Short mmCIF file of C-alpha atoms and ligand atoms in Angstrom, two decimals:
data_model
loop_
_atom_site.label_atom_id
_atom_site.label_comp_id
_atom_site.label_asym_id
_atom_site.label_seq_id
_atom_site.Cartn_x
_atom_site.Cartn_y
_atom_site.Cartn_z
CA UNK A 89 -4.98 -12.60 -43.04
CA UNK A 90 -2.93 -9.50 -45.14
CA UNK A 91 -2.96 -6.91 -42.62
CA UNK A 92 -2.55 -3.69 -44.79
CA UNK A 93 -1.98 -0.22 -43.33
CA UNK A 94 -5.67 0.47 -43.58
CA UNK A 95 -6.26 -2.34 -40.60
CA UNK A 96 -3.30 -1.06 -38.68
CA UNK A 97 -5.30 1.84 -38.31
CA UNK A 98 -8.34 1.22 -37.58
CA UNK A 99 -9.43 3.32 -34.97
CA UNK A 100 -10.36 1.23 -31.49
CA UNK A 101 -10.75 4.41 -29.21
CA UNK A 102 -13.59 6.83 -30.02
CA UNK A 103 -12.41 10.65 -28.51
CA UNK A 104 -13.90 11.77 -25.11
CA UNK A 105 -13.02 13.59 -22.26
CA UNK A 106 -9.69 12.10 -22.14
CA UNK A 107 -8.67 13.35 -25.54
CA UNK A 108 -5.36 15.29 -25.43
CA UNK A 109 -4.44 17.35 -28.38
CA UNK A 110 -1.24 16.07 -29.19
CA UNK A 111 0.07 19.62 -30.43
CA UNK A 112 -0.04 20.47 -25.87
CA UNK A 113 2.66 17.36 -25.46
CA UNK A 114 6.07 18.10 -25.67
CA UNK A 115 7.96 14.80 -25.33
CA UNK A 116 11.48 14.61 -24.49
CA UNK A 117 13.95 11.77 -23.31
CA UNK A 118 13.44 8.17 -23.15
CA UNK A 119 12.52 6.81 -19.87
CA UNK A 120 11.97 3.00 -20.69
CA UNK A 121 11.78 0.86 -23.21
CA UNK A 122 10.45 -2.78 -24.20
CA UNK A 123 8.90 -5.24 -26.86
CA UNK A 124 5.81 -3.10 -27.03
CA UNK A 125 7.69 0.52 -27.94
CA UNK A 126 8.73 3.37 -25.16
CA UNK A 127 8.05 5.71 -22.58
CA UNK A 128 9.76 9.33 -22.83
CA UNK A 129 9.12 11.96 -20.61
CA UNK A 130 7.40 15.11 -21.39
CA UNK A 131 5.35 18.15 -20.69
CA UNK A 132 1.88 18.38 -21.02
CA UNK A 133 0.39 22.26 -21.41
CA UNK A 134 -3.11 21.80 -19.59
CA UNK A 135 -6.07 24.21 -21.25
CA UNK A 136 -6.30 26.28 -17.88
CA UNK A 137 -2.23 28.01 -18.84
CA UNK A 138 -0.23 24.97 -15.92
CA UNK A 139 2.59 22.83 -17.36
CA UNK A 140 3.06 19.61 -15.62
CA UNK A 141 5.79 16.92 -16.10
CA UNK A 142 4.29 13.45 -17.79
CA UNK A 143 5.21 10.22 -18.77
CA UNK A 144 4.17 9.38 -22.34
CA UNK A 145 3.90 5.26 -23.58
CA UNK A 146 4.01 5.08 -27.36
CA UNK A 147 4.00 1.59 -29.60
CA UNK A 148 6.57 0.44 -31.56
CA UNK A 149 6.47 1.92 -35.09
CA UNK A 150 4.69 0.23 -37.03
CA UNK A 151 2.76 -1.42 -34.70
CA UNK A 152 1.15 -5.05 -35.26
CA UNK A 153 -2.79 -5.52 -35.10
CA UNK A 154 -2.70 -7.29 -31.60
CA UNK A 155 -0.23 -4.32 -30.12
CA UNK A 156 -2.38 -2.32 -31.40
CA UNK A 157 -5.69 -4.02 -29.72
CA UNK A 158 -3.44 -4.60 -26.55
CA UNK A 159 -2.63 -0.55 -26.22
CA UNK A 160 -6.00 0.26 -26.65
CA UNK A 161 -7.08 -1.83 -24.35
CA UNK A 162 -5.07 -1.03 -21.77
CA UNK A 163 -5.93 3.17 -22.48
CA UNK A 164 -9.53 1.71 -21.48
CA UNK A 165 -8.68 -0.37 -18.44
CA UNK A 166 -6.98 3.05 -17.17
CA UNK A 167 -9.99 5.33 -17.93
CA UNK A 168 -12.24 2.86 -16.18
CA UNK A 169 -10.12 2.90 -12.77
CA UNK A 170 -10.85 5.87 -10.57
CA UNK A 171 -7.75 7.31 -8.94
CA UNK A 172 -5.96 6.28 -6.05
CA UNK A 173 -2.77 7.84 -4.60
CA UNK A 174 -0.27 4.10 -4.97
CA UNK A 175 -1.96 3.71 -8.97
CA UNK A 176 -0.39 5.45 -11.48
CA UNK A 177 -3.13 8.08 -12.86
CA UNK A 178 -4.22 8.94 -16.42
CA UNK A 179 -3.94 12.26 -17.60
CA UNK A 180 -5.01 11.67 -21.24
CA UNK A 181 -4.58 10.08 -24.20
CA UNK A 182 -3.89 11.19 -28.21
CA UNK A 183 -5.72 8.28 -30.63
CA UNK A 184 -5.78 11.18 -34.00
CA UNK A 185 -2.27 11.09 -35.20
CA UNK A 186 -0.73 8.64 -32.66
CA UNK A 187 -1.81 6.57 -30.16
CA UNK A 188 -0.45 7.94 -26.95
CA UNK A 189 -0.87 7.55 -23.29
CA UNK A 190 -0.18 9.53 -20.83
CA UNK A 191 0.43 9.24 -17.02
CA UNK A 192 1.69 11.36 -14.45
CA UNK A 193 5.57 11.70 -14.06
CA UNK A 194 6.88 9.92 -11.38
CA UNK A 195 10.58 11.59 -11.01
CA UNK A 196 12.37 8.64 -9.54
CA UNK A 197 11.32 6.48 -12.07
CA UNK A 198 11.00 2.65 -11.46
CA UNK A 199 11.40 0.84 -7.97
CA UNK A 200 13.51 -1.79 -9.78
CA UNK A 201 16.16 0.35 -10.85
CA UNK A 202 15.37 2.53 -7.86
CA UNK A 203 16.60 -0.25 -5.67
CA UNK A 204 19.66 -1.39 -8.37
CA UNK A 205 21.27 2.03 -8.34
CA UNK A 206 21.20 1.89 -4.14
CA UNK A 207 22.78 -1.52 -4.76
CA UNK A 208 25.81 0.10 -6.54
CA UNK A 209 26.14 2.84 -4.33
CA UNK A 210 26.45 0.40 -1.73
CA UNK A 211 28.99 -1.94 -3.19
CA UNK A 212 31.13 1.07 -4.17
CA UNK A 213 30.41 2.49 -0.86
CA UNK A 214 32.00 -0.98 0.54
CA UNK A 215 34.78 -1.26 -1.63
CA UNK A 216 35.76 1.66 -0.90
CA UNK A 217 35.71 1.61 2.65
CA UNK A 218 34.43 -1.16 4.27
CA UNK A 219 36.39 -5.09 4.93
CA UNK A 220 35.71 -7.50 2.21
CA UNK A 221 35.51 -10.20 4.74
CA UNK A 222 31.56 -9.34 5.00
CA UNK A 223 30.11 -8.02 1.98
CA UNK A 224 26.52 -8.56 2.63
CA UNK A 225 24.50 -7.60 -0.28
CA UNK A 226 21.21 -7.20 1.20
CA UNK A 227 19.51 -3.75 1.76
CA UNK A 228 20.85 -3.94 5.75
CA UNK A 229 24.28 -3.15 4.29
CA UNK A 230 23.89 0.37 4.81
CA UNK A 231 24.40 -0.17 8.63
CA UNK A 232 27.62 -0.43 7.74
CA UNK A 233 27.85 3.20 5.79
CA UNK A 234 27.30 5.80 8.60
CA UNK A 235 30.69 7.22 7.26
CA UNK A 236 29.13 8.10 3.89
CA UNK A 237 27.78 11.67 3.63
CA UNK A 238 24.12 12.41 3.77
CA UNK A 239 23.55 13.17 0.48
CA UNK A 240 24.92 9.32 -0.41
CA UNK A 241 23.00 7.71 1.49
CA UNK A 242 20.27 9.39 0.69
CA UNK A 243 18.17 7.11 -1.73
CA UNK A 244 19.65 4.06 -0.14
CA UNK A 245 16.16 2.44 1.58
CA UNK A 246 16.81 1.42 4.93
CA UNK A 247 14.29 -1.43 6.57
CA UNK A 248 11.73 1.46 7.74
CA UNK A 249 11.49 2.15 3.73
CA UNK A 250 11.22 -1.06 2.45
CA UNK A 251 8.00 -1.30 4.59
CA UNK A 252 6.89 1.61 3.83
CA UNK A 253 7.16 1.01 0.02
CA UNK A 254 5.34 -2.52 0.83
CA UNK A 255 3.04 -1.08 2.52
CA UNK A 256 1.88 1.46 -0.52
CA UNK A 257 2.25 -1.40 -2.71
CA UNK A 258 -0.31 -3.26 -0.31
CA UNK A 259 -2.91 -0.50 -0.36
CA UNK A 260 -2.38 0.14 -4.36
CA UNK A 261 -3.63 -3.91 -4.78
CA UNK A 262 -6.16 -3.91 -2.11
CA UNK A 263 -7.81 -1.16 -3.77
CA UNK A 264 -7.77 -2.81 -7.08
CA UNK A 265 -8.73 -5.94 -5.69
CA UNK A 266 -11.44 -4.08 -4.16
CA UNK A 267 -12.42 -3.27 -8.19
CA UNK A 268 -12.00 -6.92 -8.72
CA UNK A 269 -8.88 -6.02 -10.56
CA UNK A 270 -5.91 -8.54 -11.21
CA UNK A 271 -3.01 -6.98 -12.24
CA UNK A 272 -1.20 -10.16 -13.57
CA UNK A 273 2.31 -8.45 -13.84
CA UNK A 274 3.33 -7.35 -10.59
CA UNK A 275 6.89 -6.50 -10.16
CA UNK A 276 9.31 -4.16 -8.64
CA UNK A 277 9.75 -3.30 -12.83
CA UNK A 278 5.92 -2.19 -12.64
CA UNK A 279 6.30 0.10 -9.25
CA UNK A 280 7.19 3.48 -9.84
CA UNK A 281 8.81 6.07 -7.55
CA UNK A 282 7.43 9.38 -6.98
CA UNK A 283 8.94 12.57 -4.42
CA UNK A 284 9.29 11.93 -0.94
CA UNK A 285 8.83 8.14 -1.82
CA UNK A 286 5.48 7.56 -2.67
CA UNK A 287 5.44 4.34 -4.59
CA UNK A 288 2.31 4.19 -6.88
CA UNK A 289 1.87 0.45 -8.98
CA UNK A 290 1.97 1.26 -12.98
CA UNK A 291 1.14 -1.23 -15.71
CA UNK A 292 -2.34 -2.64 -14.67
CA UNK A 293 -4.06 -1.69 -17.53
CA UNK A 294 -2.58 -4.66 -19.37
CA UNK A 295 -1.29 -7.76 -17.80
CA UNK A 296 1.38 -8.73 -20.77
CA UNK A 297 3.46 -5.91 -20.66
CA UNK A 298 6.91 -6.16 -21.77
CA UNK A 299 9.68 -4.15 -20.88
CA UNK A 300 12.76 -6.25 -20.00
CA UNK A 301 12.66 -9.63 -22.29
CA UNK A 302 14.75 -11.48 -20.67
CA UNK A 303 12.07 -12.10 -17.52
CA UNK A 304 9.44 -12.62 -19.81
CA UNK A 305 9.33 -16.48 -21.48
CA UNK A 306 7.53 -16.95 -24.63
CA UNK A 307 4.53 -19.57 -23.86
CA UNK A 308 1.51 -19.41 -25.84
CA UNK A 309 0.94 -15.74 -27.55
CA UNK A 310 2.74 -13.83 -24.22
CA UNK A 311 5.69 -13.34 -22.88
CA UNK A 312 5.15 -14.72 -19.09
CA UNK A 313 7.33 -13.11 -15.78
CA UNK A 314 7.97 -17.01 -15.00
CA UNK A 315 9.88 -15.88 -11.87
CA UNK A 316 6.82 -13.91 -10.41
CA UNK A 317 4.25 -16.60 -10.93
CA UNK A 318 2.17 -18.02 -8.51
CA UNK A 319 1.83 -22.15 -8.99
CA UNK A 320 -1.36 -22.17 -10.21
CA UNK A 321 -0.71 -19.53 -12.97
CA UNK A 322 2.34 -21.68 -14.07
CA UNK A 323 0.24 -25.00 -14.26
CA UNK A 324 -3.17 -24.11 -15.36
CA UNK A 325 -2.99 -20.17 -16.50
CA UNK A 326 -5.17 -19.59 -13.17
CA UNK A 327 -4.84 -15.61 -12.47
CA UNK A 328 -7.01 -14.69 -9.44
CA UNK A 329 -5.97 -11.81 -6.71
CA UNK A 330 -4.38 -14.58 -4.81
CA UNK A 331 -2.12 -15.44 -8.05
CA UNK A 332 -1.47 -11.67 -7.45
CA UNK A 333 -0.65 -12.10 -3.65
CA UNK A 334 2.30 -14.76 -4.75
CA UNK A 335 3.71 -12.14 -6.88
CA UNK A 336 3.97 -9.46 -4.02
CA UNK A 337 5.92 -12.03 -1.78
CA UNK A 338 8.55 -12.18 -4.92
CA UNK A 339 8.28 -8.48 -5.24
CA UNK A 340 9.39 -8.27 -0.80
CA UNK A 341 11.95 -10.66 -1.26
CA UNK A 342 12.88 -7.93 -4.67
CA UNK A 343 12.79 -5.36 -2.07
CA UNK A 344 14.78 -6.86 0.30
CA UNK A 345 17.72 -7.96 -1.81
CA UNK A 346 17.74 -4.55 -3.16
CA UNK A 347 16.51 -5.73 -6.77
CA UNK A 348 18.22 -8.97 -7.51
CA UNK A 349 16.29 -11.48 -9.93
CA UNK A 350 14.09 -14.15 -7.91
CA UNK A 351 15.39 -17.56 -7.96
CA UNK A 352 19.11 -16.71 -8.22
CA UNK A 353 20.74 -19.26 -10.33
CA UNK A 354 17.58 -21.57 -10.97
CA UNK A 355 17.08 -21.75 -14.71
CA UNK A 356 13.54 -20.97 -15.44
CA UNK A 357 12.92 -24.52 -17.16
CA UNK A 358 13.48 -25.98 -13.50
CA UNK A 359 11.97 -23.45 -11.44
CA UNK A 360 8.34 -25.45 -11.95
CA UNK A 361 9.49 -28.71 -10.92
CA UNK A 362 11.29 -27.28 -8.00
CA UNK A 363 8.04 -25.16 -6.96
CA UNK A 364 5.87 -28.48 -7.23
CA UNK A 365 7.81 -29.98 -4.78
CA UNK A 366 7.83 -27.37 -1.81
CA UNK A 367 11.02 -25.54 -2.57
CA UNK A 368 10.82 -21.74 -1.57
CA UNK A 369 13.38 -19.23 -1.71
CA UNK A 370 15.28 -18.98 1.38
CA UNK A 371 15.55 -15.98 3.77
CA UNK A 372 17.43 -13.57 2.35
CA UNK A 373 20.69 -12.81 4.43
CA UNK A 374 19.36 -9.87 6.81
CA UNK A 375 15.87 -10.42 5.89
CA UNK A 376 14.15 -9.81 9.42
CA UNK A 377 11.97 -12.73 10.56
CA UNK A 378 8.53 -11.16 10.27
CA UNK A 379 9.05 -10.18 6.92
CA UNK A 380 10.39 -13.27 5.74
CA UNK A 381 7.34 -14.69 7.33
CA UNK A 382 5.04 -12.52 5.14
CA UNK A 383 7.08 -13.85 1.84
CA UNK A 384 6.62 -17.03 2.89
CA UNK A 385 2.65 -16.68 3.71
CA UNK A 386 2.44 -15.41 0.12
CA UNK A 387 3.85 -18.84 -1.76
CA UNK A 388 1.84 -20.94 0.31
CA UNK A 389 0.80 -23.72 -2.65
CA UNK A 390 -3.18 -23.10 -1.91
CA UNK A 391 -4.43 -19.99 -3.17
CA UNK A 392 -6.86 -19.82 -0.30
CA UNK A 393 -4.28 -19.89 2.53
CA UNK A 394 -2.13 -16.74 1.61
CA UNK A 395 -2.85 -13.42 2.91
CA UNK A 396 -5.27 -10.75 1.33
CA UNK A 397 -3.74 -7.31 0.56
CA UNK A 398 -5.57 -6.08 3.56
CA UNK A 399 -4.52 -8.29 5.63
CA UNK A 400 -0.77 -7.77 4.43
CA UNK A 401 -1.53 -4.50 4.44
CA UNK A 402 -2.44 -4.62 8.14
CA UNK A 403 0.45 -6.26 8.96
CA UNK A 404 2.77 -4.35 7.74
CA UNK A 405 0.95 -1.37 9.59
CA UNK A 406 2.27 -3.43 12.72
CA UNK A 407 5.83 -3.43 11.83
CA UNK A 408 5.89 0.17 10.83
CA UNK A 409 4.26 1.26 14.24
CA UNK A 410 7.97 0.33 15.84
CA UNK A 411 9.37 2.93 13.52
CA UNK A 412 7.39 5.90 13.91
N1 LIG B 65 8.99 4.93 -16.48
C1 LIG B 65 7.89 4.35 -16.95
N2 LIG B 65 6.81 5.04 -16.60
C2 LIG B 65 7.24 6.10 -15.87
C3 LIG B 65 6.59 7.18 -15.20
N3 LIG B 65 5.27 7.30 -15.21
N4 LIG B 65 7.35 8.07 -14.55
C4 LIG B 65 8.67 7.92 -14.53
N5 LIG B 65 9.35 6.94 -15.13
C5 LIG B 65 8.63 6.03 -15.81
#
């Protein structure tokens, strides 16, 4: 088919209550940015006089037809969802000019780079002062830093944070689980950091998202996070909340190892054939037991024998109890 300019913009959103007049948005610097278009940060001037700081996703100029359907769709998935404190929350959307969407501002921005930056502050940290005999890399590294000032070590998670942040991410997914929601896509990359550490789940409005390619491998029409797949999605494109639960065990074992890429060294090609046969990542080095445990629950090969989010969710109430 010839799609003309007069397709591109055909209008899939009709205005309503979330309707933002785009001249209130002042957007400002680029946040993220991926196949689909960006996210910049901005200010949005409410009607009642407030100013409050917002995230703003726009496509790719020009966008394609099917980006185009995708975005929309994805404006609708968030309208339908009521809030919850770990989801990221609508606060509008512009379809006139532009179309727009926009979420709250979450000022740490995403868990993945979150947990990357702490990852260089704690190499530096240890070349600076600590032997090179034992450079452990995981997150427990930062037993090793009491010398560093406060302020350093600061947004450096230590174990009680990691399950605290997997606990939020539990309750975010039970909740949309609850709404019979699968988010298809989840990732440190799709957890965003807000003040004093809440961690709220973005991106489950649309299931193909695609901010960093290089995750992503082209099969069919979308890009796939091959690395965060359960079995079941990789064989027969089966997506249920237990495809879901596989993806949080890959997103702990993220956490843990302080944002390194599943399956270090495993070239995606192999990674099925490897799964089929009952390999699982091993525990990362300073990975405590239990949690390990929990990763592992989550890859079990049937569906029906790994956790529910509540019952993660439970558990990880457990291990936080020895912390507070
Ligand atoms: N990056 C992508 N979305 C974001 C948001 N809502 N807040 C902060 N950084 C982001």
């Amino acid at each position: 088919a010839i799609i003309t300019a007069s397709t591109i913009s055909v209008p899939y959103l009709k205005p309503d209550k979330w309707d933002i007049d785009i001249q209130r948005l002042l957007i400002k610097d680029v946040l993220g940015q991926g196949a689909f278009g960006i996210v910049r940060r901005g200010w949005y001037s409410k009607e009642n006089g407030t100013d409050i700081e917002v995230a703003i996703k726009m496509l790719r100029d020009p966008p394609t037809n099917e980006e185009l359907k995708q975005f929309c769709q994805e404006i609708e998935i968030m309208k339908s969802v009521p809030p919850h404190p770990h989801l990221v929350s609508l606060v509008g959307c512009v379809v006139k000019e532009a179309p727009l969407l926009v979420v709250e501002y979450c000022s740490k921005g995403d868990l993945q780079s979150y947990l990357r930056s702490a990852y260089e502050k704690i190499s530096k940290a240890a070349m600076m002062n600590i032997d090179s005999e034992n450079n452990s890399t995981s997150v427990y590294a930062f037993n090793k830093l009491y010398d560093m000032s406060q302020e350093d070590t600061e947004d450096i998670p230590q174990h009680k944070d990691v399950l605290s942040f997997a606990r939020q991410v539990a309750l975010g997914m039970e909740y949309l689980a609850s709404l019979k929601m699968i988010h298809r896509d989840l990732a440190t990359r799709n957890v965003l950091v807000c003040d004093r550490n809440t961690i709220k789940i973005s991106d489950f409005g649309l299931s193909r998202d695609v901010y960093y390619n290089n995750v992503y491998c082209k099969l069919g029409g979308g890009k796939l996070p091959i690395r965060w797949m359960a079995l079941e999605s990789l064989t027969h494109q089966v997506y249920t909340t237990q495809s879901d639960v596989w993806s949080y065990g890959v997103l702990l074992w993220e956490m843990v190892t302080l944002g390194s890429t599943p399956y270090p060294g495993v070239p995606t090609h192999e990674l099925l054939g490897m799964l089929n046969s009952g390999y699982r990542m091993p525990q990362p080095d300073n990975c405590s037991d239990e949690l390990y445990a929990l990763m592992r629950s989550c890859w079990k090969e049937d569906p029906k024998s790994r956790p529910s989010f509540s019952s993660l969710r439970e558990t990880l109430d457990g291990l936080l109890e020895g912390y507070s």
